[in-house]
PDB file of C-alpha atoms in Angstrom:
ATOM      1  CA  MET K 186      78.848 105.073 125.679  1.00 83.00           C
ATOM      2  CA  PRO K 187      76.546 104.814 122.656  1.00 91.00           C
ATOM      3  CA  GLU K 188      78.467 103.831 119.531  1.00 96.00           C
ATOM      4  CA  GLY K 189      78.077 105.312 116.083  1.00 96.00           C
ATOM      5  CA  HIS K 190      75.192 103.116 114.968  1.00 97.00           C
ATOM      6  CA  THR K 191      73.069 104.424 117.864  1.00 97.00           C
ATOM      7  CA  LEU K 192      73.652 108.043 116.832  1.00 98.00           C
ATOM      8  CA  ARG K 193      72.902 107.260 113.181  1.00 98.00           C
ATOM      9  CA  LYS K 194      69.627 105.549 114.141  1.00 98.00           C
ATOM     10  CA  LEU K 195      68.749 108.532 116.333  1.00 98.00           C
ATOM     11  CA  ALA K 196      69.431 110.949 113.473  1.00 98.00           C
ATOM     12  CA  ASP K 197      67.231 108.865 111.179  1.00 98.00           C
ATOM     13  CA  ASP K 198      64.424 108.769 113.759  1.00 98.00           C
ATOM     14  CA  LEU K 199      64.578 112.523 114.336  1.00 99.00           C
ATOM     15  CA  ALA K 200      64.490 113.222 110.615  1.00 98.00           C
ATOM     16  CA  ALA K 201      61.576 110.850 110.090  1.00 98.00           C
ATOM     17  CA  ALA K 202      59.506 112.513 112.818  1.00 97.00           C
ATOM     18  CA  PHE K 203      60.488 116.178 112.473  1.00 97.00           C
ATOM     19  CA  ALA K 204      62.192 117.026 109.156  1.00 97.00           C
ATOM     20  CA  GLY K 205      60.363 119.750 107.266  1.00 95.00           C
ATOM     21  CA  ARG K 206      58.130 120.616 110.214  1.00 96.00           C
ATOM     22  CA  ALA K 207      58.019 123.610 112.527  1.00 96.00           C
ATOM     23  CA  VAL K 208      58.981 122.658 116.078  1.00 97.00           C
ATOM     24  CA  ARG K 209      58.672 124.104 119.530  1.00 98.00           C
ATOM     25  CA  VAL K 210      62.133 124.092 121.094  1.00 98.00           C
ATOM     26  CA  THR K 211      62.280 124.363 124.887  1.00 98.00           C
ATOM     27  CA  SER K 212      64.553 123.498 127.785  1.00 98.00           C
ATOM     28  CA  PRO K 213      62.449 122.322 130.743  1.00 98.00           C
ATOM     29  CA  GLN K 214      65.626 121.880 132.797  1.00 96.00           C
ATOM     30  CA  GLY K 215      66.755 125.394 131.896  1.00 96.00           C
ATOM     31  CA  ARG K 216      70.361 124.790 130.857  1.00 96.00           C
ATOM     32  CA  PHE K 217      69.584 125.219 127.142  1.00 97.00           C
ATOM     33  CA  ALA K 218      66.896 127.876 127.611  1.00 97.00           C
ATOM     34  CA  ALA K 219      68.692 130.850 126.018  1.00 97.00           C
ATOM     35  CA  ASP K 220      69.625 128.889 122.900  1.00 97.00           C
ATOM     36  CA  ALA K 221      66.210 127.241 122.705  1.00 98.00           C
ATOM     37  CA  GLU K 222      64.531 130.645 122.628  1.00 98.00           C
ATOM     38  CA  GLN K 223      66.537 131.598 119.525  1.00 98.00           C
ATOM     39  CA  VAL K 224      65.228 128.680 117.461  1.00 98.00           C
ATOM     40  CA  ASP K 225      61.796 128.083 118.985  1.00 98.00           C
ATOM     41  CA  GLY K 226      59.218 127.792 116.205  1.00 96.00           C
ATOM     42  CA  SER K 227      61.827 127.180 113.499  1.00 97.00           C
ATOM     43  CA  ARG K 228      61.481 124.533 110.855  1.00 97.00           C
ATOM     44  CA  LEU K 229      63.653 121.480 111.429  1.00 98.00           C
ATOM     45  CA  VAL K 230      65.649 120.770 108.281  1.00 98.00           C
ATOM     46  CA  GLY K 231      67.191 117.416 109.170  1.00 98.00           C
ATOM     47  CA  ALA K 232      69.557 115.505 111.438  1.00 99.00           C
ATOM     48  CA  GLU K 233      72.896 113.820 110.869  1.00 98.00           C
ATOM     49  CA  SER K 234      75.442 111.905 112.901  1.00 98.00           C
ATOM     50  CA  ALA K 235      79.210 112.014 112.664  1.00 98.00           C
ATOM     51  CA  GLY K 236      80.816 109.413 114.867  1.00 98.00           C
ATOM     52  CA  LYS K 237      79.352 109.942 118.319  1.00 97.00           C
ATOM     53  CA  HIS K 238      78.198 113.495 117.543  1.00 98.00           C
ATOM     54  CA  LEU K 239      74.690 114.504 116.488  1.00 99.00           C
ATOM     55  CA  PHE K 240      73.683 117.649 114.607  1.00 99.00           C
ATOM     56  CA  VAL K 241      70.032 118.679 114.396  1.00 99.00           C
ATOM     57  CA  GLU K 242      69.700 121.333 111.701  1.00 99.00           C
ATOM     58  CA  LEU K 243      67.139 124.116 111.999  1.00 98.00           C
ATOM     59  CA  GLU K 244      66.329 126.691 109.332  1.00 97.00           C
ATOM     60  CA  GLY K 245      68.840 129.499 109.015  1.00 96.00           C
ATOM     61  CA  GLU K 246      71.852 127.147 109.171  1.00 97.00           C
ATOM     62  CA  ARG K 247      71.605 126.696 112.912  1.00 98.00           C
ATOM     63  CA  TYR K 248      72.518 123.376 114.465  1.00 99.00           C
ATOM     64  CA  VAL K 249      71.859 121.804 117.843  1.00 99.00           C
ATOM     65  CA  HIS K 250      75.102 119.928 118.517  1.00 99.00           C
ATOM     66  CA  VAL K 251      74.662 116.980 120.882  1.00 99.00           C
ATOM     67  CA  HIS K 252      77.074 114.477 122.408  1.00 98.00           C
ATOM     68  CA  LEU K 253      75.354 111.911 124.601  1.00 98.00           C
ATOM     69  CA  GLY K 254      78.431 110.864 126.569  1.00 95.00           C
ATOM     70  CA  LEU K 255      78.056 107.787 128.760  1.00 92.00           C
ATOM     71  CA  ILE K 256      74.508 108.166 130.045  1.00 94.00           C
ATOM     72  CA  GLY K 257      72.764 110.576 127.689  1.00 97.00           C
ATOM     73  CA  ARG K 258      69.493 109.692 125.972  1.00 97.00           C
ATOM     74  CA  PHE K 259      67.526 111.396 123.214  1.00 98.00           C
ATOM     75  CA  ASP K 260      64.150 109.685 123.028  1.00 98.00           C
ATOM     76  CA  VAL K 261      61.819 110.237 120.076  1.00 98.00           C
ATOM     77  CA  HIS K 262      58.095 109.647 120.650  1.00 98.00           C
ATOM     78  CA  VAL K 263      55.367 109.556 117.999  1.00 97.00           C
ATOM     79  CA  LEU K 264      51.921 110.346 119.392  1.00 95.00           C
ATOM     80  CA  ASP K 265      48.730 108.449 118.698  1.00 92.00           C
ATOM     81  CA  ALA K 266      45.756 110.336 117.300  1.00 88.00           C
ATOM     82  CA  GLY K 267      44.317 112.552 120.017  1.00 86.00           C
ATOM     83  CA  GLU K 268      47.189 111.887 122.421  1.00 92.00           C
ATOM     84  CA  GLU K 269      48.629 114.926 124.190  1.00 94.00           C
ATOM     85  CA  VAL K 270      52.300 115.663 124.767  1.00 96.00           C
ATOM     86  CA  PRO K 271      53.025 114.661 128.378  1.00 96.00           C
ATOM     87  CA  ALA K 272      54.696 116.923 130.923  1.00 97.00           C
ATOM     88  CA  PRO K 273      58.489 116.548 131.035  1.00 96.00           C
ATOM     89  CA  VAL K 274      59.841 113.975 133.479  1.00 95.00           C
ATOM     90  CA  GLY K 275      63.292 114.386 134.992  1.00 94.00           C
ATOM     91  CA  ALA K 276      66.044 116.725 133.853  1.00 96.00           C
ATOM     92  CA  VAL K 277      65.050 117.311 130.228  1.00 98.00           C
ATOM     93  CA  ARG K 278      67.762 119.516 128.722  1.00 98.00           C
ATOM     94  CA  LEU K 279      66.053 119.873 125.348  1.00 99.00           C
ATOM     95  CA  ARG K 280      62.532 119.158 124.164  1.00 99.00           C
ATOM     96  CA  LEU K 281      61.353 119.228 120.552  1.00 99.00           C
ATOM     97  CA  VAL K 282      57.614 119.179 119.817  1.00 98.00           C
ATOM     98  CA  THR K 283      55.922 119.420 116.435  1.00 96.00           C
ATOM     99  CA  VAL K 284      53.800 122.553 116.190  1.00 90.00           C
ATOM    100  CA  ALA K 285      50.918 120.892 114.372  1.00 73.00           C
ATOM    101  CA  GLY K 286      49.731 117.407 113.617  1.00 56.00           C
ATOM    102  CA  PRO K 287      48.567 115.738 110.401  1.00 58.00           C
ATOM    103  CA  GLY K 288      47.520 118.171 107.733  1.00 53.00           C
ATOM    104  CA  GLU K 289      50.247 120.777 108.315  1.00 66.00           C
ATOM    105  CA  ALA K 290      51.127 121.795 104.749  1.00 63.00           C
ATOM    106  CA  GLY K 291      49.773 118.443 103.617  1.00 71.00           C
ATOM    107  CA  ASP K 292      52.033 116.510 106.014  1.00 83.00           C
ATOM    108  CA  PRO K 293      50.301 113.255 107.029  1.00 88.00           C
ATOM    109  CA  ARG K 294      52.688 112.436 109.871  1.00 91.00           C
ATOM    110  CA  PRO K 295      51.357 112.342 113.439  1.00 93.00           C
ATOM    111  CA  ARG K 296      52.599 114.738 116.096  1.00 94.00           C
ATOM    112  CA  ALA K 297      55.859 113.863 117.791  1.00 97.00           C
ATOM    113  CA  TYR K 298      58.142 115.010 120.574  1.00 98.00           C
ATOM    114  CA  ALA K 299      61.704 114.223 121.617  1.00 99.00           C
ATOM    115  CA  ASP K 300      63.408 114.656 124.991  1.00 99.00           C
ATOM    116  CA  LEU K 301      67.157 114.934 125.595  1.00 99.00           C
ATOM    117  CA  ARG K 302      68.492 113.945 129.021  1.00 98.00           C
ATOM    118  CA  GLY K 303      71.951 113.403 130.476  1.00 97.00           C
ATOM    119  CA  ALA K 304      73.989 114.588 127.485  1.00 97.00           C
ATOM    120  CA  ILE K 305      77.471 115.954 128.131  1.00 97.00           C
ATOM    121  CA  LEU K 306      77.017 118.499 125.336  1.00 98.00           C
ATOM    122  CA  CYS K 307      74.042 120.410 123.938  1.00 98.00           C
ATOM    123  CA  ASP K 308      74.955 123.649 122.154  1.00 98.00           C
ATOM    124  CA  LEU K 309      73.490 125.808 119.421  1.00 99.00           C
ATOM    125  CA  VAL K 310      76.164 126.315 116.764  1.00 98.00           C
ATOM    126  CA  GLY K 311      76.569 127.728 113.283  1.00 98.00           C
ATOM    127  CA  PRO K 312      77.995 126.096 110.149  1.00 98.00           C
ATOM    128  CA  ALA K 313      81.584 127.122 110.929  1.00 98.00           C
ATOM    129  CA  LYS K 314      81.545 125.387 114.315  1.00 98.00           C
ATOM    130  CA  ARG K 315      79.928 122.304 112.799  1.00 98.00           C
ATOM    131  CA  GLU K 316      82.693 122.127 110.201  1.00 98.00           C
ATOM    132  CA  GLN K 317      85.326 122.470 112.930  1.00 98.00           C
ATOM    133  CA  VAL K 318      83.866 119.491 114.781  1.00 98.00           C
ATOM    134  CA  LEU K 319      83.679 117.384 111.616  1.00 98.00           C
ATOM    135  CA  ALA K 320      87.257 118.289 110.696  1.00 97.00           C
ATOM    136  CA  ARG K 321      88.519 116.901 114.010  1.00 98.00           C
ATOM    137  CA  LEU K 322      86.932 113.508 113.437  1.00 98.00           C
ATOM    138  CA  GLY K 323      88.278 110.534 111.567  1.00 98.00           C
ATOM    139  CA  PRO K 324      86.176 108.818 108.897  1.00 98.00           C
ATOM    140  CA  ASP K 325      82.850 107.371 110.039  1.00 99.00           C
ATOM    141  CA  PRO K 326      82.016 103.963 108.486  1.00 98.00           C
ATOM    142  CA  LEU K 327      78.348 105.000 108.365  1.00 98.00           C
ATOM    143  CA  ARG K 328      78.861 108.184 106.337  1.00 98.00           C
ATOM    144  CA  ALA K 329      78.868 108.200 102.550  1.00 96.00           C
ATOM    145  CA  ASP K 330      81.629 110.844 102.526  1.00 96.00           C
ATOM    146  CA  ALA K 331      84.027 108.793 104.669  1.00 98.00           C
ATOM    147  CA  ASP K 332      87.568 108.255 103.391  1.00 98.00           C
ATOM    148  CA  PRO K 333      89.082 105.068 104.884  1.00 98.00           C
ATOM    149  CA  ASP K 334      92.484 105.983 103.448  1.00 98.00           C
ATOM    150  CA  LEU K 335      92.627 108.894 105.882  1.00 98.00           C
ATOM    151  CA  ALA K 336      92.345 106.484 108.805  1.00 98.00           C
ATOM    152  CA  TRP K 337      94.870 104.127 107.223  1.00 99.00           C
ATOM    153  CA  ARG K 338      97.467 106.884 106.891  1.00 98.00           C
ATOM    154  CA  ARG K 339      97.197 107.549 110.613  1.00 98.00           C
ATOM    155  CA  ILE K 340      97.170 103.877 111.592  1.00 98.00           C
ATOM    156  CA  SER K 341     100.063 102.860 109.338  1.00 98.00           C
ATOM    157  CA  ARG K 342     102.342 105.565 110.747  1.00 98.00           C
ATOM    158  CA  SER K 343     101.604 104.944 114.409  1.00 98.00           C
ATOM    159  CA  PRO K 344     103.330 102.582 116.866  1.00 97.00           C
ATOM    160  CA  ARG K 345     100.287 102.768 119.146  1.00 98.00           C
ATOM    161  CA  ALA K 346      98.255  99.619 119.705  1.00 98.00           C
ATOM    162  CA  ILE K 347      95.577  99.070 117.075  1.00 98.00           C
ATOM    163  CA  GLY K 348      93.069  98.621 119.897  1.00 98.00           C
ATOM    164  CA  ASP K 349      93.873 102.155 121.031  1.00 98.00           C
ATOM    165  CA  LEU K 350      93.815 103.619 117.526  1.00 99.00           C
ATOM    166  CA  LEU K 351      90.378 102.207 116.698  1.00 98.00           C
ATOM    167  CA  MET K 352      88.907 104.006 119.719  1.00 97.00           C
ATOM    168  CA  ASP K 353      90.589 107.329 118.898  1.00 98.00           C
ATOM    169  CA  GLN K 354      87.820 109.417 117.344  1.00 98.00           C
ATOM    170  CA  LYS K 355      90.425 111.481 115.468  1.00 98.00           C
ATOM    171  CA  VAL K 356      91.456 108.275 113.691  1.00 98.00           C
ATOM    172  CA  LEU K 357      88.102 106.557 113.266  1.00 98.00           C
ATOM    173  CA  ALA K 358      84.764 108.076 114.272  1.00 98.00           C
ATOM    174  CA  GLY K 359      81.912 106.123 115.814  1.00 98.00           C
ATOM    175  CA  VAL K 360      83.692 102.932 116.838  1.00 98.00           C
ATOM    176  CA  GLY K 361      83.379 102.108 120.530  1.00 96.00           C
ATOM    177  CA  ASN K 362      84.480  99.262 122.748  1.00 97.00           C
ATOM    178  CA  VAL K 363      82.105  96.642 121.347  1.00 97.00           C
ATOM    179  CA  TYR K 364      82.871  97.167 117.670  1.00 98.00           C
ATOM    180  CA  ARG K 365      86.570  97.502 118.486  1.00 98.00           C
ATOM    181  CA  ALA K 366      86.726  94.137 120.262  1.00 98.00           C
ATOM    182  CA  GLU K 367      84.620  92.357 117.687  1.00 98.00           C
ATOM    183  CA  VAL K 368      86.193  93.588 114.463  1.00 99.00           C
ATOM    184  CA  LEU K 369      89.658  92.730 115.782  1.00 99.00           C
ATOM    185  CA  PHE K 370      88.489  89.225 116.661  1.00 99.00           C
ATOM    186  CA  ARG K 371      86.823  88.723 113.289  1.00 98.00           C
ATOM    187  CA  HIS K 372      90.120  89.595 111.597  1.00 98.00           C
ATOM    188  CA  ARG K 373      92.368  87.689 114.033  1.00 98.00           C
ATOM    189  CA  ILE K 374      94.270  90.768 115.096  1.00 98.00           C
ATOM    190  CA  HIS K 375      95.502  91.167 118.667  1.00 98.00           C
ATOM    191  CA  PRO K 376      94.373  94.476 120.236  1.00 98.00           C
ATOM    192  CA  LEU K 377      97.908  95.283 121.414  1.00 97.00           C
ATOM    193  CA  ARG K 378      99.471  94.896 117.984  1.00 97.00           C
ATOM    194  CA  PRO K 379     101.140  98.162 116.835  1.00 96.00           C
ATOM    195  CA  GLY K 380      99.194  99.927 114.117  1.00 97.00           C
ATOM    196  CA  ASN K 381     102.248 100.321 111.904  1.00 96.00           C
ATOM    197  CA  THR K 382     102.663  96.532 111.651  1.00 96.00           C
ATOM    198  CA  LEU K 383      99.321  96.027 109.895  1.00 97.00           C
ATOM    199  CA  ARG K 384      99.073  95.509 106.152  1.00 97.00           C
ATOM    200  CA  VAL K 385      96.854  97.732 104.050  1.00 98.00           C
ATOM    201  CA  GLY K 386      94.754  94.722 103.019  1.00 98.00           C
ATOM    202  CA  GLN K 387      94.007  93.967 106.647  1.00 98.00           C
ATOM    203  CA  TRP K 388      92.813  97.517 107.216  1.00 98.00           C
ATOM    204  CA  GLN K 389      90.680  97.471 104.065  1.00 98.00           C
ATOM    205  CA  ALA K 390      89.042  94.241 105.222  1.00 98.00           C
ATOM    206  CA  MET K 391      88.354  95.656 108.688  1.00 99.00           C
ATOM    207  CA  TRP K 392      86.889  98.836 107.224  1.00 99.00           C
ATOM    208  CA  ALA K 393      84.554  96.891 104.924  1.00 98.00           C
ATOM    209  CA  ASP K 394      83.480  94.784 107.889  1.00 98.00           C
ATOM    210  CA  LEU K 395      82.778  97.841 110.047  1.00 99.00           C
ATOM    211  CA  VAL K 396      80.710  99.421 107.281  1.00 98.00           C
ATOM    212  CA  GLU K 397      78.530  96.319 107.094  1.00 98.00           C
ATOM    213  CA  LEU K 398      78.346  95.533 110.812  1.00 98.00           C
ATOM    214  CA  MET K 399      77.495  99.099 111.823  1.00 98.00           C
ATOM    215  CA  ALA K 400      74.872  99.437 109.091  1.00 98.00           C
ATOM    216  CA  GLU K 401      73.287  96.251 110.411  1.00 97.00           C
ATOM    217  CA  GLY K 402      73.363  97.805 113.887  1.00 96.00           C
ATOM    218  CA  VAL K 403      71.404 100.787 112.567  1.00 97.00           C
ATOM    219  CA  ARG K 404      68.796  98.456 111.079  1.00 96.00           C
ATOM    220  CA  THR K 405      68.390  96.240 114.158  1.00 94.00           C
ATOM    221  CA  GLY K 406      69.203  98.621 116.998  1.00 92.00           C
ATOM    222  CA  ARG K 407      71.738  96.196 118.515  1.00 93.00           C
ATOM    223  CA  ILE K 408      75.264  94.949 117.901  1.00 95.00           C
ATOM    224  CA  ASP K 409      75.459  91.419 116.488  1.00 96.00           C
ATOM    225  CA  THR K 410      78.829  90.278 115.191  1.00 97.00           C
ATOM    226  CA  VAL K 411      78.788  86.463 115.139  1.00 97.00           C
ATOM    227  CA  ARG K 412      78.650  84.713 111.800  1.00 97.00           C
ATOM    228  CA  PRO K 413      75.751  82.381 110.959  1.00 96.00           C
ATOM    229  CA  GLU K 414      77.579  79.246 112.098  1.00 96.00           C
ATOM    230  CA  HIS K 415      78.165  80.760 115.560  1.00 97.00           C
ATOM    231  CA  THR K 416      74.644  81.908 116.412  1.00 95.00           C
ATOM    232  CA  PRO K 417      72.879  80.305 119.403  1.00 95.00           C
ATOM    233  CA  GLU K 418      70.625  78.366 117.020  1.00 96.00           C
ATOM    234  CA  ALA K 419      73.515  77.002 114.953  1.00 96.00           C
ATOM    235  CA  MET K 420      75.585  76.035 118.005  1.00 96.00           C
ATOM    236  CA  GLY K 421      72.734  74.860 120.218  1.00 95.00           C
ATOM    237  CA  ARG K 422      73.716  77.267 122.987  1.00 95.00           C
ATOM    238  CA  GLU K 423      71.823  79.737 125.114  1.00 92.00           C
ATOM    239  CA  PRO K 424      71.524  83.298 123.770  1.00 93.00           C
ATOM    240  CA  ARG K 425      73.777  85.901 125.312  1.00 91.00           C
ATOM    241  CA  ARG K 426      72.316  87.608 128.351  1.00 86.00           C
ATOM    242  CA  ASP K 427      73.869  91.030 128.811  1.00 81.00           C
ATOM    243  CA  ASP K 428      72.652  94.600 129.231  1.00 77.00           C
ATOM    244  CA  HIS K 429      74.397  95.508 125.973  1.00 72.00           C
ATOM    245  CA  GLY K 430      72.485  92.837 124.037  1.00 77.00           C
ATOM    246  CA  GLY K 431      73.555  91.257 120.770  1.00 92.00           C
ATOM    247  CA  GLU K 432      75.559  88.136 119.962  1.00 97.00           C
ATOM    248  CA  VAL K 433      79.303  88.751 120.149  1.00 97.00           C
ATOM    249  CA  TYR K 434      82.539  86.779 120.134  1.00 98.00           C
ATOM    250  CA  VAL K 435      84.670  88.329 122.889  1.00 98.00           C
ATOM    251  CA  TYR K 436      83.197  91.574 124.239  1.00 97.00           C
ATOM    252  CA  ARG K 437      82.462  91.134 127.962  1.00 96.00           C
ATOM    253  CA  ARG K 438      83.045  87.384 127.686  1.00 96.00           C
ATOM    254  CA  THR K 439      86.118  87.300 129.939  1.00 97.00           C
ATOM    255  CA  SER K 440      87.011  83.784 131.186  1.00 98.00           C
ATOM    256  CA  MET K 441      84.367  82.218 128.951  1.00 97.00           C
ATOM    257  CA  PRO K 442      85.239  79.773 126.152  1.00 97.00           C
ATOM    258  CA  CYS K 443      85.806  81.203 122.702  1.00 98.00           C
ATOM    259  CA  LEU K 444      82.898  80.358 120.401  1.00 98.00           C
ATOM    260  CA  VAL K 445      85.362  79.279 117.705  1.00 98.00           C
ATOM    261  CA  CYS K 446      88.244  77.449 119.389  1.00 97.00           C
ATOM    262  CA  THR K 447      87.074  77.080 123.054  1.00 97.00           C
ATOM    263  CA  SER K 448      90.176  78.859 124.411  1.00 98.00           C
ATOM    264  CA  THR K 449      89.496  81.169 127.350  1.00 98.00           C
ATOM    265  CA  VAL K 450      88.677  84.752 126.401  1.00 98.00           C
ATOM    266  CA  ARG K 451      91.017  87.228 128.079  1.00 98.00           C
ATOM    267  CA  THR K 452      90.874  90.884 129.010  1.00 98.00           C
ATOM    268  CA  SER K 453      93.217  93.661 130.066  1.00 96.00           C
ATOM    269  CA  VAL K 454      93.130  97.436 130.339  1.00 96.00           C
ATOM    270  CA  LEU K 455      94.282  99.585 127.427  1.00 96.00           C
ATOM    271  CA  VAL K 456      94.272 103.366 127.866  1.00 94.00           C
ATOM    272  CA  GLY K 457      91.668 103.127 130.603  1.00 93.00           C
ATOM    273  CA  ARG K 458      89.264 100.805 128.774  1.00 95.00           C
ATOM    274  CA  ASN K 459      88.902  97.035 128.887  1.00 97.00           C
ATOM    275  CA  VAL K 460      89.982  95.136 125.794  1.00 98.00           C
ATOM    276  CA  PHE K 461      88.937  91.567 125.045  1.00 98.00           C
ATOM    277  CA  TRP K 462      90.516  88.900 122.847  1.00 98.00           C
ATOM    278  CA  CYS K 463      91.045  85.191 122.287  1.00 98.00           C
ATOM    279  CA  PRO K 464      94.719  84.214 122.662  1.00 97.00           C
ATOM    280  CA  GLN K 465      94.367  81.401 120.134  1.00 97.00           C
ATOM    281  CA  CYS K 466      92.375  83.189 117.437  1.00 98.00           C
ATOM    282  CA  GLN K 467      94.237  86.490 117.899  1.00 97.00           C
ATOM    283  CA  PRO K 468      97.935  85.664 118.339  1.00 93.00           C
ATOM    284  CA  LYS K 469      99.954  88.574 119.581  1.00 86.00           C
ATOM    285  CA  PHE K 470     101.521  90.828 116.956  1.00 69.00           C
ATOM    286  CA  ARG K 471     100.682  88.728 113.944  1.00 56.00           C
ATOM    287  CA  SER K 472      97.530  88.175 111.955  1.00 45.00           C
ATOM    288  CA  ARG K 473      96.083  85.510 109.729  1.00 45.00           C
ATOM    289  CA  ALA K 474      93.474  87.886 108.294  1.00 42.00           C
ATOM    290  CA  VAL K 475      92.917  87.608 104.551  1.00 38.00           C
ATOM    291  CA  ARG K 476      90.531  89.206 102.116  1.00 38.00           C
ATOM    292  CA  SER K 477      87.344  87.202 101.713  1.00 38.00           C
ATOM    293  CA  PRO K 478      84.904  87.204  98.794  1.00 34.00           C
ATOM    294  CA  SER K 479      82.061  86.303 101.149  1.00 36.00           C
ATOM    295  CA  LYS K 480      79.009  88.522 101.011  1.00 32.00           C
ATOM    296  CA  GLY K 481      76.068  89.070 103.288  1.00 34.00           C
ATOM    297  CA  PRO K 482      75.595  90.367 106.835  1.00 31.00           C
ATOM    298  CA  GLY K 483      78.449  89.470 109.166  1.00 35.00           C
ATOM    299  CA  ALA K 484      80.611  87.919 106.454  1.00 34.00           C
ATOM    300  CA  ALA K 485      82.454  90.912 105.006  1.00 33.00           C
ATOM    301  CA  GLY K 486      86.166  91.326 105.456  1.00 34.00           C
ATOM    302  CA  GLY K 487      88.746  88.870 106.713  1.00 33.00           C
ATOM    303  CA  ALA K 488      88.904  85.105 106.987  1.00 28.00           C
ATOM    304  CA  ARG K 489      86.549  83.336 109.335  1.00 28.00           C
ATOM    305  CA  PRO K 490      88.239  82.956 112.717  1.00 31.00           C
TER     306      PRO K 490
END
């Protein structure tokens, strides 16, 4: 399932291509046709993400609420000069197309279109429904209005495993399996450790790390979590080859040697999802994480594992 950085990048791309412009809104597949008709020709105000949710705002305080689920895609295409919008391919639930090209109200941007396929949710909602959705979510490390203390209050009072809590969107919004595995490794915390055994400093370090790592994911379009000394170039190793891309410490590296200590990376199932950890770097139910003054991408938060 796409993690929060993917939704934030999508919101940014939609805003860059469509914000302030009138758009044709259609549903070639038909499932969103009635709602599309209500907003067809409206001006698109902007787009925002909250965790794994996306809201595309149209004039009149109307929002297209999207959740991609496991296989959904929302592809944004910018057209070359003279290029026509192609016919829809596949089950396109929602299509956005700019009404006019360069010159519309002095707008120099080229025409663009975006196609939504495979989403588990695509609804037209008002501001009250949007607020209800946002109220159900925990803080999102990518949002300026996020309150990490809200997540800490829930974590510090819960006996549930921290690996479970980090994936609970009511506790923390936008973190998926990759960021969960990697931030726990970077802070030497075992995924099965009860949330109420963590110290506030450990949580603050993890939050700061997530803010930086996920922002980097927005910039690069992939998840990279290894520190400079553990990159393929620094270690003289082959780059990771995986459909998910990015250089990571433990995610989907079961039975492979840890990049830090060479112990064998392990996995188990936690609440229906695989969790990954290094038994040496992440001893069970205790942590050696400390606050670090280090700055720069990939170095925020706890001690180097």
